[in-house]
């Protein structure tokens, strides 16, 4: 039997903009998806992850397509019968990079089961192919975080070659709370929507893209110098431009407001939006538990974790 894991992630700056080669900042979280793969006579997928309602059903076809794409990328028969188990501590909430984490976990498990000995770089490339089933035209930020972990600045290569990935080091890991709206979102449709609106309205979108680039670079600097107040302010600004490009939702805005009211120094949606998750910066255990309790009382699932853990 082959085994593998992939990290979950939270995007601090630049989701959606990264698809268009604007830099983004992403951190792995200390939860991962695990996979086990065995050669079989018939394909069987047992997905035992804790998920938000409807996640499994919504993603089922994309999951099958993703596995077939990955097998093709490994130069194997896309219909190769495999027994696949998926589990681990990362919940299947939209926005946490659960699809990329599972792609990396499955790619690693296949590589081990079939003795392919794929390097991290190869696993990342295979998982990127798998991500296309979920995101259409992914930037690659999710699978890169899922493969390597840590905190990083990421810029997609617009020409399709090697992306730019630079590790960010923080003095110490910082507490966050990730709140889930409980709504499963279709990342592919969200990504396509932004691309279409951008194409139709350059006047509105171009300045927002310029602002997103400035935010990601300033966010990186603020993380490196430990200026968390600044990181929080920049996250709030990032949420505003995500609202402007039409990827927030009433519930995401509600959770963002709730987190700020309970002391978060910054909060924004994270990932594809349209449902899914938001992230609150809470560099203080007390604030972290206050926000967690507020979410729990209001009936929202959450993950209290840290960014900047070295992996
Ligand atoms: C999804 O986690 C992040 C998006 O920017 C899509 C991508 O980068 O592939 C929305």
mmCIF file of C-alpha atoms and ligand atoms in Angstrom:
data_model
loop_
_atom_site.group_PDB
_atom_site.id
_atom_site.type_symbol
_atom_site.label_atom_id
_atom_site.label_comp_id
_atom_site.label_asym_id
_atom_site.label_seq_id
_atom_site.Cartn_x
_atom_site.Cartn_y
_atom_site.Cartn_z
ATOM 1 C CA UNK A 1 0.000 0.000 0.000
ATOM 2 C CA UNK A 2 1.219 3.543 -0.801
ATOM 3 C CA UNK A 3 0.667 6.457 1.581
ATOM 4 C CA UNK A 4 0.869 10.223 1.160
ATOM 5 C CA UNK A 5 -0.133 13.566 2.697
ATOM 6 C CA UNK A 6 -0.723 17.128 1.581
ATOM 7 C CA UNK A 7 -1.005 20.296 3.684
ATOM 8 C CA UNK A 8 -4.069 22.474 3.932
ATOM 9 C CA UNK A 9 -3.519 26.155 3.273
ATOM 10 C CA UNK A 10 -4.829 29.610 3.898
ATOM 11 C CA UNK A 11 -4.297 32.476 1.443
ATOM 12 C CA UNK A 12 -3.440 35.685 3.292
ATOM 13 C CA UNK A 13 -3.151 37.889 0.217
ATOM 14 C CA UNK A 14 -4.039 37.663 -3.440
ATOM 15 C CA UNK A 15 -6.537 34.867 -4.161
ATOM 16 C CA UNK A 16 -8.031 35.208 -7.643
ATOM 17 C CA UNK A 17 -5.432 37.849 -8.556
ATOM 18 C CA UNK A 18 -2.742 35.097 -8.453
ATOM 19 C CA UNK A 19 -4.484 33.340 -11.322
ATOM 20 C CA UNK A 20 -3.527 36.391 -13.415
ATOM 21 C CA UNK A 21 0.115 36.315 -12.266
ATOM 22 C CA UNK A 22 -0.244 38.886 -9.491
ATOM 23 C CA UNK A 23 1.766 37.700 -6.442
ATOM 24 C CA UNK A 24 -0.010 36.052 -3.526
ATOM 25 C CA UNK A 25 0.928 35.064 0.028
ATOM 26 C CA UNK A 26 -0.096 31.654 1.326
ATOM 27 C CA UNK A 27 0.561 29.667 4.482
ATOM 28 C CA UNK A 28 0.160 25.976 5.120
ATOM 29 C CA UNK A 29 -1.884 25.150 8.209
ATOM 30 C CA UNK A 30 -1.072 22.358 10.626
ATOM 31 C CA UNK A 31 -3.789 20.068 9.293
ATOM 32 C CA UNK A 32 -3.357 17.766 6.351
ATOM 33 C CA UNK A 33 -5.151 15.343 4.081
ATOM 34 C CA UNK A 34 -3.848 11.786 4.039
ATOM 35 C CA UNK A 35 -4.323 9.179 1.351
ATOM 36 C CA UNK A 36 -3.705 5.466 0.980
ATOM 37 C CA UNK A 37 -3.655 3.751 -2.400
ATOM 38 C CA UNK A 38 -3.651 0.072 -3.309
ATOM 39 C CA UNK A 39 -3.668 -1.570 -6.728
ATOM 40 C CA UNK A 40 -7.088 -3.120 -7.294
ATOM 41 C CA UNK A 41 -9.280 -4.777 -9.912
ATOM 42 C CA UNK A 42 -11.887 -2.018 -9.743
ATOM 43 C CA UNK A 43 -11.617 1.663 -8.786
ATOM 44 C CA UNK A 44 -13.026 2.450 -5.373
ATOM 45 C CA UNK A 45 -12.754 5.816 -3.603
ATOM 46 C CA UNK A 46 -13.477 5.977 0.130
ATOM 47 C CA UNK A 47 -13.500 9.616 1.169
ATOM 48 C CA UNK A 48 -13.670 9.781 4.958
ATOM 49 C CA UNK A 49 -12.832 13.450 5.449
ATOM 50 C CA UNK A 50 -14.950 15.610 7.707
ATOM 51 C CA UNK A 51 -16.625 17.976 5.249
ATOM 52 C CA UNK A 52 -19.149 20.784 5.126
ATOM 53 C CA UNK A 53 -22.601 19.719 3.962
ATOM 54 C CA UNK A 54 -22.729 18.780 0.289
ATOM 55 C CA UNK A 55 -18.951 19.053 -0.234
ATOM 56 C CA UNK A 56 -18.499 15.383 -1.192
ATOM 57 C CA UNK A 57 -21.407 15.375 -3.648
ATOM 58 C CA UNK A 58 -20.460 18.734 -5.191
ATOM 59 C CA UNK A 59 -16.862 17.639 -5.757
ATOM 60 C CA UNK A 60 -17.372 13.944 -6.601
ATOM 61 C CA UNK A 61 -17.128 14.265 -10.405
ATOM 62 C CA UNK A 62 -14.289 16.749 -10.149
ATOM 63 C CA UNK A 63 -12.481 14.315 -7.830
ATOM 64 C CA UNK A 64 -12.735 11.482 -10.373
ATOM 65 C CA UNK A 65 -11.583 13.785 -13.185
ATOM 66 C CA UNK A 66 -8.737 15.008 -11.004
ATOM 67 C CA UNK A 67 -7.456 11.482 -10.313
ATOM 68 C CA UNK A 68 -7.662 10.619 -14.020
ATOM 69 C CA UNK A 69 -5.747 13.774 -14.920
ATOM 70 C CA UNK A 70 -3.057 12.939 -12.365
ATOM 71 C CA UNK A 71 -2.676 9.377 -13.655
ATOM 72 C CA UNK A 72 -2.295 10.765 -17.190
ATOM 73 C CA UNK A 73 0.302 13.270 -15.945
ATOM 74 C CA UNK A 74 2.202 10.306 -14.445
ATOM 75 C CA UNK A 75 2.056 8.641 -17.884
ATOM 76 C CA UNK A 76 -0.283 5.941 -16.575
ATOM 77 C CA UNK A 77 -3.633 4.688 -17.810
ATOM 78 C CA UNK A 78 -6.205 7.249 -16.545
ATOM 79 C CA UNK A 79 -8.584 4.353 -15.793
ATOM 80 C CA UNK A 80 -6.000 2.357 -13.806
ATOM 81 C CA UNK A 81 -8.099 0.604 -11.124
ATOM 82 C CA UNK A 82 -7.067 1.721 -7.654
ATOM 83 C CA UNK A 83 -8.453 1.452 -4.168
ATOM 84 C CA UNK A 84 -8.148 4.969 -2.722
ATOM 85 C CA UNK A 85 -8.796 6.035 0.862
ATOM 86 C CA UNK A 86 -8.826 9.737 1.768
ATOM 87 C CA UNK A 87 -8.855 11.030 5.334
ATOM 88 C CA UNK A 88 -6.731 13.158 7.674
ATOM 89 C CA UNK A 89 -7.233 16.138 9.961
ATOM 90 C CA UNK A 90 -7.954 18.788 7.294
ATOM 91 C CA UNK A 91 -11.696 19.363 6.998
ATOM 92 C CA UNK A 92 -13.188 19.446 3.514
ATOM 93 C CA UNK A 93 -14.308 23.082 3.637
ATOM 94 C CA UNK A 94 -14.101 25.174 0.461
ATOM 95 C CA UNK A 95 -11.243 27.656 0.742
ATOM 96 C CA UNK A 96 -8.795 25.570 2.771
ATOM 97 C CA UNK A 97 -7.067 24.021 -0.210
ATOM 98 C CA UNK A 98 -8.703 20.684 0.523
ATOM 99 C CA UNK A 99 -8.758 19.697 -3.147
ATOM 100 C CA UNK A 100 -5.058 20.481 -3.622
ATOM 101 C CA UNK A 101 -4.151 18.754 -0.342
ATOM 102 C CA UNK A 102 -5.996 15.634 -1.469
ATOM 103 C CA UNK A 103 -4.390 15.765 -4.926
ATOM 104 C CA UNK A 104 -0.914 15.935 -3.389
ATOM 105 C CA UNK A 105 -1.756 13.162 -0.904
ATOM 106 C CA UNK A 106 -3.142 10.893 -3.637
ATOM 107 C CA UNK A 107 -0.250 11.629 -6.042
ATOM 108 C CA UNK A 108 2.260 10.741 -3.294
ATOM 109 C CA UNK A 109 0.382 7.561 -2.396
ATOM 110 C CA UNK A 110 0.193 6.462 -6.053
ATOM 111 C CA UNK A 111 3.885 7.200 -6.496
ATOM 112 C CA UNK A 112 4.713 5.035 -3.464
ATOM 113 C CA UNK A 113 2.347 2.179 -4.391
ATOM 114 C CA UNK A 114 3.681 1.981 -7.955
ATOM 115 C CA UNK A 115 7.316 2.646 -7.016
ATOM 116 C CA UNK A 116 7.517 5.777 -9.193
ATOM 117 C CA UNK A 117 9.754 7.649 -6.756
ATOM 118 C CA UNK A 118 8.440 11.068 -7.812
ATOM 119 C CA UNK A 119 10.289 14.092 -6.410
ATOM 120 C CA UNK A 120 8.410 16.920 -4.647
ATOM 121 C CA UNK A 121 8.712 18.965 -7.816
ATOM 122 C CA UNK A 122 7.107 16.168 -9.843
ATOM 123 C CA UNK A 123 4.364 15.629 -7.243
ATOM 124 C CA UNK A 124 3.620 19.375 -7.377
ATOM 125 C CA UNK A 125 3.373 19.282 -11.177
ATOM 126 C CA UNK A 126 1.088 16.216 -11.083
ATOM 127 C CA UNK A 127 -1.148 17.811 -8.424
ATOM 128 C CA UNK A 128 -1.349 20.972 -10.552
ATOM 129 C CA UNK A 129 -2.827 18.836 -13.351
ATOM 130 C CA UNK A 130 -5.276 17.393 -10.805
ATOM 131 C CA UNK A 131 -6.220 20.890 -9.619
ATOM 132 C CA UNK A 132 -7.411 21.769 -13.130
ATOM 133 C CA UNK A 133 -10.435 19.527 -12.547
ATOM 134 C CA UNK A 134 -11.453 21.645 -9.532
ATOM 135 C CA UNK A 135 -10.339 25.133 -10.530
ATOM 136 C CA UNK A 136 -10.301 25.180 -14.341
ATOM 137 C CA UNK A 137 -7.334 27.477 -14.700
ATOM 138 C CA UNK A 138 -5.586 27.270 -11.326
ATOM 139 C CA UNK A 139 -2.684 29.513 -10.382
ATOM 140 C CA UNK A 140 -0.778 26.665 -8.748
ATOM 141 C CA UNK A 141 -0.625 28.395 -5.361
ATOM 142 C CA UNK A 142 -2.743 25.737 -3.599
ATOM 143 C CA UNK A 143 -0.859 22.666 -4.815
ATOM 144 C CA UNK A 144 2.489 24.381 -4.150
ATOM 145 C CA UNK A 145 1.480 25.088 -0.529
ATOM 146 C CA UNK A 146 0.042 21.563 -0.209
ATOM 147 C CA UNK A 147 3.307 20.030 -1.455
ATOM 148 C CA UNK A 148 5.920 22.088 0.380
ATOM 149 C CA UNK A 149 4.108 23.578 3.402
ATOM 150 C CA UNK A 150 5.389 26.686 5.215
ATOM 151 C CA UNK A 151 4.641 30.329 4.455
ATOM 152 C CA UNK A 152 5.411 31.616 0.986
ATOM 153 C CA UNK A 153 5.169 34.380 -1.600
ATOM 154 C CA UNK A 154 3.999 32.956 -4.907
ATOM 155 C CA UNK A 155 3.864 34.352 -8.419
ATOM 156 C CA UNK A 156 2.540 32.326 -11.316
ATOM 157 C CA UNK A 157 4.698 32.359 -14.412
ATOM 158 C CA UNK A 158 2.443 33.925 -17.083
ATOM 159 C CA UNK A 159 4.373 32.024 -19.767
ATOM 160 C CA UNK A 160 3.558 28.702 -18.102
ATOM 161 C CA UNK A 161 7.104 27.800 -16.981
ATOM 162 C CA UNK A 162 8.547 27.707 -13.485
ATOM 163 C CA UNK A 163 6.528 29.813 -11.010
ATOM 164 C CA UNK A 164 8.342 32.088 -8.550
ATOM 165 C CA UNK A 165 8.113 30.736 -5.026
ATOM 166 C CA UNK A 166 9.907 32.428 -2.152
ATOM 167 C CA UNK A 167 9.728 31.255 1.462
ATOM 168 C CA UNK A 168 8.726 33.835 4.052
ATOM 169 C CA UNK A 169 10.139 33.514 7.550
ATOM 170 C CA UNK A 170 8.293 34.928 10.559
ATOM 171 C CA UNK A 171 9.732 35.410 14.054
ATOM 172 C CA UNK A 172 7.113 33.069 15.442
ATOM 173 C CA UNK A 173 3.945 31.395 14.196
ATOM 174 C CA UNK A 174 0.848 33.598 14.451
ATOM 175 C CA UNK A 175 -2.596 32.486 15.628
ATOM 176 C CA UNK A 176 -5.502 32.644 13.211
ATOM 177 C CA UNK A 177 -9.098 31.483 13.138
ATOM 178 C CA UNK A 178 -10.580 30.162 9.925
ATOM 179 C CA UNK A 179 -14.363 30.406 9.836
ATOM 180 C CA UNK A 180 -16.453 28.339 7.443
ATOM 181 C CA UNK A 181 -19.738 29.584 5.995
ATOM 182 C CA UNK A 182 -20.664 25.906 5.581
ATOM 183 C CA UNK A 183 -21.391 26.608 1.906
ATOM 184 C CA UNK A 184 -19.506 24.607 -0.682
ATOM 185 C CA UNK A 185 -18.329 26.822 -3.510
ATOM 186 C CA UNK A 186 -17.399 25.941 -7.076
ATOM 187 C CA UNK A 187 -13.884 27.380 -7.442
ATOM 188 C CA UNK A 188 -13.902 26.858 -11.202
ATOM 189 C CA UNK A 189 -17.008 29.040 -11.648
ATOM 190 C CA UNK A 190 -15.640 31.681 -9.282
ATOM 191 C CA UNK A 191 -12.313 31.856 -11.189
ATOM 192 C CA UNK A 192 -14.106 32.026 -14.558
ATOM 193 C CA UNK A 193 -16.448 34.748 -13.280
ATOM 194 C CA UNK A 194 -13.560 37.015 -12.282
ATOM 195 C CA UNK A 195 -11.784 36.458 -15.617
ATOM 196 C CA UNK A 196 -14.956 37.338 -17.553
ATOM 197 C CA UNK A 197 -15.743 40.468 -15.536
ATOM 198 C CA UNK A 198 -12.124 41.625 -15.809
ATOM 199 C CA UNK A 199 -12.221 41.223 -19.573
ATOM 200 C CA UNK A 200 -15.416 43.289 -19.820
ATOM 201 C CA UNK A 201 -14.464 46.092 -17.452
ATOM 202 C CA UNK A 202 -10.777 47.000 -17.601
ATOM 203 C CA UNK A 203 -11.425 50.438 -16.205
ATOM 204 C CA UNK A 204 -12.696 49.010 -12.938
ATOM 205 C CA UNK A 205 -10.499 45.916 -12.711
ATOM 206 C CA UNK A 206 -7.033 47.172 -13.722
ATOM 207 C CA UNK A 207 -6.572 49.468 -10.697
ATOM 208 C CA UNK A 208 -7.830 46.688 -8.396
ATOM 209 C CA UNK A 209 -5.201 44.345 -9.810
ATOM 210 C CA UNK A 210 -2.497 46.982 -9.266
ATOM 211 C CA UNK A 211 -3.704 47.383 -5.684
ATOM 212 C CA UNK A 212 -3.651 43.592 -5.143
ATOM 213 C CA UNK A 213 0.001 43.480 -6.201
ATOM 214 C CA UNK A 214 0.898 46.250 -3.754
ATOM 215 C CA UNK A 215 -0.996 44.489 -0.963
ATOM 216 C CA UNK A 216 0.761 41.157 -1.468
ATOM 217 C CA UNK A 217 4.198 42.768 -1.463
ATOM 218 C CA UNK A 218 3.434 45.003 1.524
ATOM 219 C CA UNK A 219 1.874 42.013 3.330
ATOM 220 C CA UNK A 220 4.992 39.973 2.806
ATOM 221 C CA UNK A 221 7.182 42.764 4.196
ATOM 222 C CA UNK A 222 4.916 43.263 7.211
ATOM 223 C CA UNK A 223 5.027 39.519 7.985
ATOM 224 C CA UNK A 224 8.819 39.467 7.704
ATOM 225 C CA UNK A 225 9.257 42.463 10.002
ATOM 226 C CA UNK A 226 6.674 41.144 12.469
ATOM 227 C CA UNK A 227 4.375 44.171 12.026
ATOM 228 C CA UNK A 228 1.180 42.218 12.616
ATOM 229 C CA UNK A 229 -0.993 45.316 12.998
ATOM 230 C CA UNK A 230 -0.011 46.241 9.458
ATOM 231 C CA UNK A 231 -0.646 42.670 8.249
ATOM 232 C CA UNK A 232 -4.169 42.930 9.673
ATOM 233 C CA UNK A 233 -4.829 46.315 8.019
ATOM 234 C CA UNK A 234 -3.648 44.967 4.680
ATOM 235 C CA UNK A 235 -5.875 41.894 5.047
ATOM 236 C CA UNK A 236 -8.857 44.198 5.632
ATOM 237 C CA UNK A 237 -7.959 46.117 2.460
ATOM 238 C CA UNK A 238 -7.622 42.827 0.596
ATOM 239 C CA UNK A 239 -11.126 41.841 1.676
ATOM 240 C CA UNK A 240 -12.449 45.118 0.224
ATOM 241 C CA UNK A 241 -10.989 44.470 -3.209
ATOM 242 C CA UNK A 242 -12.254 40.888 -3.120
ATOM 243 C CA UNK A 243 -15.718 42.324 -2.496
ATOM 244 C CA UNK A 244 -15.180 44.659 -5.464
ATOM 245 C CA UNK A 245 -14.353 41.796 -7.826
ATOM 246 C CA UNK A 246 -17.525 40.030 -6.731
ATOM 247 C CA UNK A 247 -16.220 36.984 -4.860
ATOM 248 C CA UNK A 248 -17.412 37.705 -1.331
ATOM 249 C CA UNK A 249 -20.863 36.754 -0.049
ATOM 250 C CA UNK A 250 -23.239 37.963 2.636
ATOM 251 C CA UNK A 251 -22.158 35.184 4.977
ATOM 252 C CA UNK A 252 -18.451 35.760 4.379
ATOM 253 C CA UNK A 253 -18.938 39.462 5.135
ATOM 254 C CA UNK A 254 -20.888 38.555 8.261
ATOM 255 C CA UNK A 255 -18.116 36.263 9.568
ATOM 256 C CA UNK A 256 -15.467 38.874 8.711
ATOM 257 C CA UNK A 257 -17.425 41.529 10.662
ATOM 258 C CA UNK A 258 -18.004 39.156 13.559
ATOM 259 C CA UNK A 259 -14.279 38.401 13.789
ATOM 260 C CA UNK A 260 -13.334 42.090 13.710
ATOM 261 C CA UNK A 261 -15.914 42.918 16.400
ATOM 262 C CA UNK A 262 -14.437 40.239 18.642
ATOM 263 C CA UNK A 263 -10.924 41.644 18.344
ATOM 264 C CA UNK A 264 -9.349 40.265 15.153
ATOM 265 C CA UNK A 265 -6.725 42.716 13.903
ATOM 266 C CA UNK A 266 -7.613 41.807 10.328
ATOM 267 C CA UNK A 267 -10.023 39.517 8.519
ATOM 268 C CA UNK A 268 -10.821 38.582 4.952
ATOM 269 C CA UNK A 269 -12.308 35.821 2.885
ATOM 270 C CA UNK A 270 -9.772 33.203 1.893
ATOM 271 C CA UNK A 271 -9.664 30.994 -1.193
ATOM 272 C CA UNK A 272 -12.197 31.060 -3.983
ATOM 273 C CA UNK A 273 -14.994 32.844 -2.074
ATOM 274 C CA UNK A 274 -18.697 32.671 -2.969
ATOM 275 C CA UNK A 275 -19.088 30.632 0.243
ATOM 276 C CA UNK A 276 -16.215 28.663 1.699
ATOM 277 C CA UNK A 277 -14.021 30.248 4.356
ATOM 278 C CA UNK A 278 -12.656 33.448 5.838
ATOM 279 C CA UNK A 279 -9.526 33.999 7.928
ATOM 280 C CA UNK A 280 -9.067 36.205 10.988
ATOM 281 C CA UNK A 281 -5.656 37.283 12.279
ATOM 282 C CA UNK A 282 -5.679 36.823 16.060
ATOM 283 C CA UNK A 283 -2.108 37.050 17.354
ATOM 284 C CA UNK A 284 -3.187 36.412 20.905
ATOM 285 C CA UNK A 285 -4.612 33.176 22.330
ATOM 286 C CA UNK A 286 -7.376 35.025 24.197
ATOM 287 C CA UNK A 287 -8.679 36.767 21.074
ATOM 288 C CA UNK A 288 -8.362 33.521 19.160
ATOM 289 C CA UNK A 289 -10.591 31.703 21.628
ATOM 290 C CA UNK A 290 -13.045 34.628 21.824
ATOM 291 C CA UNK A 291 -13.560 34.512 18.064
ATOM 292 C CA UNK A 292 -13.743 30.722 18.043
ATOM 293 C CA UNK A 293 -16.480 30.860 20.720
ATOM 294 C CA UNK A 294 -18.390 33.532 18.797
ATOM 295 C CA UNK A 295 -18.359 31.355 15.661
ATOM 296 C CA UNK A 296 -19.360 28.280 17.643
ATOM 297 C CA UNK A 297 -22.256 30.088 19.334
ATOM 298 C CA UNK A 298 -23.469 31.357 15.967
ATOM 299 C CA UNK A 299 -23.343 27.788 14.593
ATOM 300 C CA UNK A 300 -20.334 28.123 12.267
ATOM 301 C CA UNK A 301 -17.560 25.563 12.003
ATOM 302 C CA UNK A 302 -14.049 26.920 12.489
ATOM 303 C CA UNK A 303 -10.419 25.927 12.680
ATOM 304 C CA UNK A 304 -8.195 27.688 15.249
ATOM 305 C CA UNK A 305 -4.638 27.255 14.027
ATOM 306 C CA UNK A 306 -1.426 29.153 13.178
ATOM 307 C CA UNK A 307 0.326 30.515 10.125
ATOM 308 C CA UNK A 308 4.090 30.429 9.636
ATOM 309 C CA UNK A 309 4.696 26.994 11.151
ATOM 310 C CA UNK A 310 7.924 25.669 9.656
ATOM 311 C CA UNK A 311 7.295 22.363 7.925
HETATM 312 C C1 LIG B 1 -8.226 29.108 -4.485
HETATM 313 O O1 LIG B 1 -7.733 28.628 -3.249
HETATM 314 C C2 LIG B 1 -7.402 30.259 -4.952
HETATM 315 C C3 LIG B 1 -7.820 30.863 -6.280
HETATM 316 O O2 LIG B 1 -6.976 31.998 -6.485
HETATM 317 C C4 LIG B 1 -7.655 29.878 -7.427
HETATM 318 C C5 LIG B 1 -6.212 29.599 -7.768
HETATM 319 O O3 LIG B 1 -5.327 30.373 -7.407
HETATM 320 O O4 LIG B 1 -5.987 28.579 -8.434
HETATM 321 C C6 LIG B 1 -9.248 31.347 -6.254
#
